[in-house]
Coordinates of C-alpha atoms in Angstrom, one line a residue:
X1 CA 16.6 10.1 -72.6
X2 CA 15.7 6.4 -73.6
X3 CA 14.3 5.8 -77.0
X4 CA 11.3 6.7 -78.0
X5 CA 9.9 3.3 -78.6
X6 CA 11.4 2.3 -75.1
X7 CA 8.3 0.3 -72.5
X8 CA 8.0 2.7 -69.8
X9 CA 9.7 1.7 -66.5
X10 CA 8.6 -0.2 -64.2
X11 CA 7.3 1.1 -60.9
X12 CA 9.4 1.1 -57.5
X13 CA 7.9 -2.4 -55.5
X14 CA 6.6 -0.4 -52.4
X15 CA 7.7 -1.7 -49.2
X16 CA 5.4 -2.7 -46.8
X17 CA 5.8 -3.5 -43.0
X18 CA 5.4 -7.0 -41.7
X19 CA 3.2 -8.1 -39.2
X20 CA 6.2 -8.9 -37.0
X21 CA 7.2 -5.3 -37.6
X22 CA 4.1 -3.6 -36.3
X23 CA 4.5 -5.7 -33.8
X24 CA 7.7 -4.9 -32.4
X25 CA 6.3 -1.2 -33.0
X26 CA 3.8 -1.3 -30.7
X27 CA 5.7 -3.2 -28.1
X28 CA 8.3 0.2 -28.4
X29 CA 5.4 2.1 -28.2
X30 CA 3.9 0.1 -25.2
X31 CA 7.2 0.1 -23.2
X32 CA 7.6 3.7 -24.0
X33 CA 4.6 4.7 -22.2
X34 CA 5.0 2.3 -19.6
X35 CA 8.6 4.1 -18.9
X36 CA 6.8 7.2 -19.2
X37 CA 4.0 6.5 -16.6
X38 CA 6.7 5.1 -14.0
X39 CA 8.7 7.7 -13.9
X40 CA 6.1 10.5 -13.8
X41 CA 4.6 8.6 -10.9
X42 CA 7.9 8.6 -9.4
X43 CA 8.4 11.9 -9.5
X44 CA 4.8 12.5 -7.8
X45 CA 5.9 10.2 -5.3
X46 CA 9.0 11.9 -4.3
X47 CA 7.6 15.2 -4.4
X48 CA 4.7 14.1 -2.1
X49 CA 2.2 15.2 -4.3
X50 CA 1.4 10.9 -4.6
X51 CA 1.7 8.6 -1.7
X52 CA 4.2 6.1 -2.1
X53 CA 3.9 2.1 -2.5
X54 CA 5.1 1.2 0.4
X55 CA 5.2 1.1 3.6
X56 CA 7.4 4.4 4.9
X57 CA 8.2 5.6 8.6
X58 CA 7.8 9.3 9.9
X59 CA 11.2 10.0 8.4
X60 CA 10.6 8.5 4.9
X61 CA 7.4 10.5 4.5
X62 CA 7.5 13.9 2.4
X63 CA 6.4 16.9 4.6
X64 CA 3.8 16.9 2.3
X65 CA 2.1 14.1 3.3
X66 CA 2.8 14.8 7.0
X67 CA 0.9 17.9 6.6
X68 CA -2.4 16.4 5.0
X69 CA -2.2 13.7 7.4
X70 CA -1.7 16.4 10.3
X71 CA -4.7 18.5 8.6
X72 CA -6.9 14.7 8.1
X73 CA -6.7 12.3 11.0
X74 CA -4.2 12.9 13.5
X75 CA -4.6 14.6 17.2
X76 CA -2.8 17.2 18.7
X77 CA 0.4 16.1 20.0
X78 CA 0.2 12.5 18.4
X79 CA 3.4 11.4 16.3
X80 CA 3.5 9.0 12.9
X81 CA 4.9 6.1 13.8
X82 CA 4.5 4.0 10.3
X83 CA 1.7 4.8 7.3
X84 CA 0.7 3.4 3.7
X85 CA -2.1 4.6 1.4
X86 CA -3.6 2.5 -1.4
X87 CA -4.7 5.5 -2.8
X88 CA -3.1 6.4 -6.0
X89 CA -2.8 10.1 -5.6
X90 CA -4.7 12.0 -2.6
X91 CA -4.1 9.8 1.0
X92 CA -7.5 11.4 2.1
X93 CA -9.2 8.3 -0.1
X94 CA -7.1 5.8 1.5
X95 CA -4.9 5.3 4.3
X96 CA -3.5 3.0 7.1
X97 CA -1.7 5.0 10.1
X98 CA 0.2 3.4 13.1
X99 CA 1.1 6.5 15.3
X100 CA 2.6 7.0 19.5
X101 CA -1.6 6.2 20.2
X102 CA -3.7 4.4 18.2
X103 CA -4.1 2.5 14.9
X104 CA -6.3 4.5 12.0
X105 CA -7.5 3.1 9.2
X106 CA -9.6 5.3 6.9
X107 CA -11.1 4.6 2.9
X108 CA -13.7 6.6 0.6
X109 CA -17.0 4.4 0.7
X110 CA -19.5 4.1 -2.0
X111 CA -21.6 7.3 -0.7
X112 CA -18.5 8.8 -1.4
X113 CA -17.8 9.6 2.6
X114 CA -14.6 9.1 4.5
X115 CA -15.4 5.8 6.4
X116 CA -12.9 6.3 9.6
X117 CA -11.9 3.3 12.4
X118 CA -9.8 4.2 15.2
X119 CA -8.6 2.3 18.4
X120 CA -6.4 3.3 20.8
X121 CA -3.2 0.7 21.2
X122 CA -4.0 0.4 25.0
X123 CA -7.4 -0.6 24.0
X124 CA -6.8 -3.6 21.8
X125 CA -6.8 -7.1 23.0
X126 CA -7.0 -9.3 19.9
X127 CA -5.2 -8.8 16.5
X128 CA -5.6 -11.0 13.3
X129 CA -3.4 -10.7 10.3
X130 CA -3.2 -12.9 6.8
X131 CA 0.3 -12.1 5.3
X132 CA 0.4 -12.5 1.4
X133 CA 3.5 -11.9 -0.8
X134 CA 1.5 -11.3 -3.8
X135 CA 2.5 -8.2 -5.9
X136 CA -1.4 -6.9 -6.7
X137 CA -2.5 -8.1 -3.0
X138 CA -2.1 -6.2 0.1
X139 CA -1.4 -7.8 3.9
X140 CA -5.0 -7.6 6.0
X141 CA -5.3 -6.6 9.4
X142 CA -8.0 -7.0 11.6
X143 CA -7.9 -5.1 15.1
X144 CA -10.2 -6.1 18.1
X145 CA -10.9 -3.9 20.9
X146 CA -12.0 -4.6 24.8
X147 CA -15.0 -3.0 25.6
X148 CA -16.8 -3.7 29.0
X149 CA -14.8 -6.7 29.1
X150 CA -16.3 -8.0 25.6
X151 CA -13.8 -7.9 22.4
X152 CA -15.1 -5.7 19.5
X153 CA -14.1 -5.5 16.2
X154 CA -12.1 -1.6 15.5
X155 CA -10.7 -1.4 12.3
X156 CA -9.2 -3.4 9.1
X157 CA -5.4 -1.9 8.2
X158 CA -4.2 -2.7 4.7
X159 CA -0.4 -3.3 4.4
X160 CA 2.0 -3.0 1.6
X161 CA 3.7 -6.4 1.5
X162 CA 7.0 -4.4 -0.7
X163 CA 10.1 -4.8 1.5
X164 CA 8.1 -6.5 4.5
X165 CA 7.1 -3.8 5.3
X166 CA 3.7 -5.7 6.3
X167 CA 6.2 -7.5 8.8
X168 CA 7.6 -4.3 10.1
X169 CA 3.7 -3.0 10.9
X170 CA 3.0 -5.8 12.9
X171 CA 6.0 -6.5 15.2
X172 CA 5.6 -2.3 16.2
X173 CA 1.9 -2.3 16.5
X174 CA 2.1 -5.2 19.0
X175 CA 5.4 -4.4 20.2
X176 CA 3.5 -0.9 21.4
X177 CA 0.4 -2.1 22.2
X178 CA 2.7 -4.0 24.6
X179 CA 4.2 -1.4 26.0
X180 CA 0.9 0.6 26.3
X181 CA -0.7 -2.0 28.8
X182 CA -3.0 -3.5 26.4
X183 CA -5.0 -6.8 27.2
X184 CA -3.7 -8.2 23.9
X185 CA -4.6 -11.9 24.4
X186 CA -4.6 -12.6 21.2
X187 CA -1.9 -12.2 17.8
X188 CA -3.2 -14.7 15.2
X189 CA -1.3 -15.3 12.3
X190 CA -2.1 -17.3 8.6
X191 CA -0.8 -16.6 5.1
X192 CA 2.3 -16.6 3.5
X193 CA 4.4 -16.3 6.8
X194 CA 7.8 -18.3 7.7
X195 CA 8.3 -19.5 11.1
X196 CA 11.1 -17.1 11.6
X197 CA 8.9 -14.2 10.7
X198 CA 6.5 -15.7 13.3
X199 CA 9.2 -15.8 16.0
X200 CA 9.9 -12.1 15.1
X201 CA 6.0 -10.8 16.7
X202 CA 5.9 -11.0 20.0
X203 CA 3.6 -13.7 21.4
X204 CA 2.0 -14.7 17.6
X205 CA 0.6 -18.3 17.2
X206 CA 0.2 -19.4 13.7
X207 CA -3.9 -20.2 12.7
X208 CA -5.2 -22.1 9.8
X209 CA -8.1 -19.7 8.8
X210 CA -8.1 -16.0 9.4
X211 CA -11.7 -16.4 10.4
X212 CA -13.2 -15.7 13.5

């Protein structure tokens, strides 16, 4: 016990976090749910309860997806060829469908309708796509259809750029078309493309502007 006439001690200096230690906190924190939120979205996509990022052939897709894509858009008979949705969970919001027939593109418009385009490949006689590599940007494709002898515009496809899988798209659809008798006059290319890439779709020529 220390003397009676002893100054009281002194109190424990409390310890207080730096600014540079919050910091890396909430960076921890940050990357934690970041890790979180990847792999649960991972999981959503391999289960098919989430459609995946890229772009994924008939044998890549989870029979879940086949099934709402059987029960949404396609006909009896008619076989997926390639597909990407932009939507994050339910494909009915979004999607972009090569299949044996036609090209379907479908989105959710502002009146909260499922705005549908559809052209058969045999049909289409001019196509126009702008390839970008950028990470937040998807591939655009426009499709053109012969009616009566006059070329109309049929649908806008978004394409996931991961993997070139926006390359992939393109050389089938036109390969196809092809193949389908189609009066495809027409495969206009601009964007982030190399010449090799070009030489890889049949018949492409290489356009400053993808406007028509």
């Amino acid at each position: 016990m220390p003397p009676l006439d002893a100054p009281p001690p002194l109190p424990s200096p409390k310890r207080r976090a730096g600014c540079a230690t919050w910091l890396l906190r909430l960076f921890a924190v940050g990357v934690a749910l970041v890790v979180a939120a990847s792999a649960t979205m991972l999981f959503l996509m391999r289960s098919g309860r989430a459609p995946d990022s890229r772009i994924l052939d008939r044998h890549e897709l989870h029979e879940r997806i086949v099934d709402r894509l059987r029960a949404l858009e396609l006909q009896e008979g008619e076989e997926i060829v390639l597909f990407y949705s932009s939507a994050v969970f339910d494909v009915a919001f979004d999607g972009n469908l090569l299949t044996d027939r036609r090209v379907v593109s479908w989105f959710q418009s502002e009146d909260e309708e499922r705005a549908v385009d559809s052209v058969d490949l045999g049909a289409i006689d001019t196509i126009m796509v702008r390839f970008t590599s950028h990470v937040f940007e998807d591939t655009t494709l426009d499709v053109f259809e012969s009616v009566d002898g006059e070329s109309i515009y049929a649908a806008t496809v978004l394409l996931s750029n991961e993997e070139d899988g926006d390359h992939l798209f393109v050389e089938e659809l036109v390969k196809r078309a092809r193949r389908a008798g189609a009066p495809l006059e027409s495969v206009e290319v601009s964007g982030e493309v190399s010449e090799e890439e070009l030489s890889r779709i049949p018949g492409a020529i290489r356009v400053e502007s993808d406007a028509r």
